[in-house]
mmCIF file of C-alpha atoms in Angstrom:
data_model
loop_
_atom_site.group_PDB
_atom_site.id
_atom_site.type_symbol
_atom_site.label_atom_id
_atom_site.label_comp_id
_atom_site.label_asym_id
_atom_site.label_seq_id
_atom_site.Cartn_x
_atom_site.Cartn_y
_atom_site.Cartn_z
ATOM 1 C CA MET A 1 7.673 -21.730 -2.760
ATOM 2 C CA PRO A 2 9.715 -21.407 0.858
ATOM 3 C CA THR A 3 7.915 -20.014 3.498
ATOM 4 C CA GLY A 4 8.531 -16.711 5.707
ATOM 5 C CA THR A 5 8.061 -13.340 6.491
ATOM 6 C CA LEU A 6 8.097 -10.271 4.178
ATOM 7 C CA GLN A 7 8.542 -6.851 5.510
ATOM 8 C CA VAL A 8 7.281 -4.108 3.765
ATOM 9 C CA ILE A 9 7.798 -0.540 4.845
ATOM 10 C CA ALA A 10 5.759 2.199 2.712
ATOM 11 C CA VAL A 11 7.888 5.389 3.582
ATOM 12 C CA GLU A 12 6.041 8.100 1.209
ATOM 13 C CA GLY A 13 3.002 8.289 -0.940
ATOM 14 C CA ARG A 14 2.621 11.028 -3.626
ATOM 15 C CA HIS A 15 -0.056 12.776 -5.566
ATOM 16 C CA LEU A 16 -2.537 10.468 -4.046
ATOM 17 C CA LYS A 17 -6.207 11.314 -5.360
ATOM 18 C CA ASP A 18 -9.067 12.222 -2.686
ATOM 19 C CA ARG A 19 -11.415 9.497 -3.346
ATOM 20 C CA ASP A 20 -13.604 9.474 -0.367
ATOM 21 C CA LEU A 21 -16.394 11.830 -0.170
ATOM 22 C CA VAL A 22 -16.564 12.627 3.509
ATOM 23 C CA GLY A 23 -13.178 12.599 5.759
ATOM 24 C CA GLU A 24 -9.300 11.515 5.106
ATOM 25 C CA ASN A 25 -8.370 8.893 1.974
ATOM 26 C CA ASP A 26 -8.126 5.542 3.595
ATOM 27 C CA THR A 27 -4.414 4.565 3.067
ATOM 28 C CA TYR A 28 -3.432 1.155 1.860
ATOM 29 C CA VAL A 29 -0.320 -0.498 -0.613
ATOM 30 C CA GLU A 30 -0.384 -2.708 -3.512
ATOM 31 C CA ILE A 31 2.001 -4.649 -3.219
ATOM 32 C CA TYR A 32 3.193 -7.417 -6.524
ATOM 33 C CA LEU A 33 5.255 -10.141 -6.437
ATOM 34 C CA ASP A 34 6.744 -12.445 -9.464
ATOM 35 C CA LYS A 35 7.493 -15.734 -8.414
#
């Protein structure tokens, strides 16, 4: 598999569930890649 750089830009999040008891949600992005 060639090496390189993958650039991902998360533009918007919708219908996020409030998972934190205190403060705001910690944002994250899940990315799945196939070979």
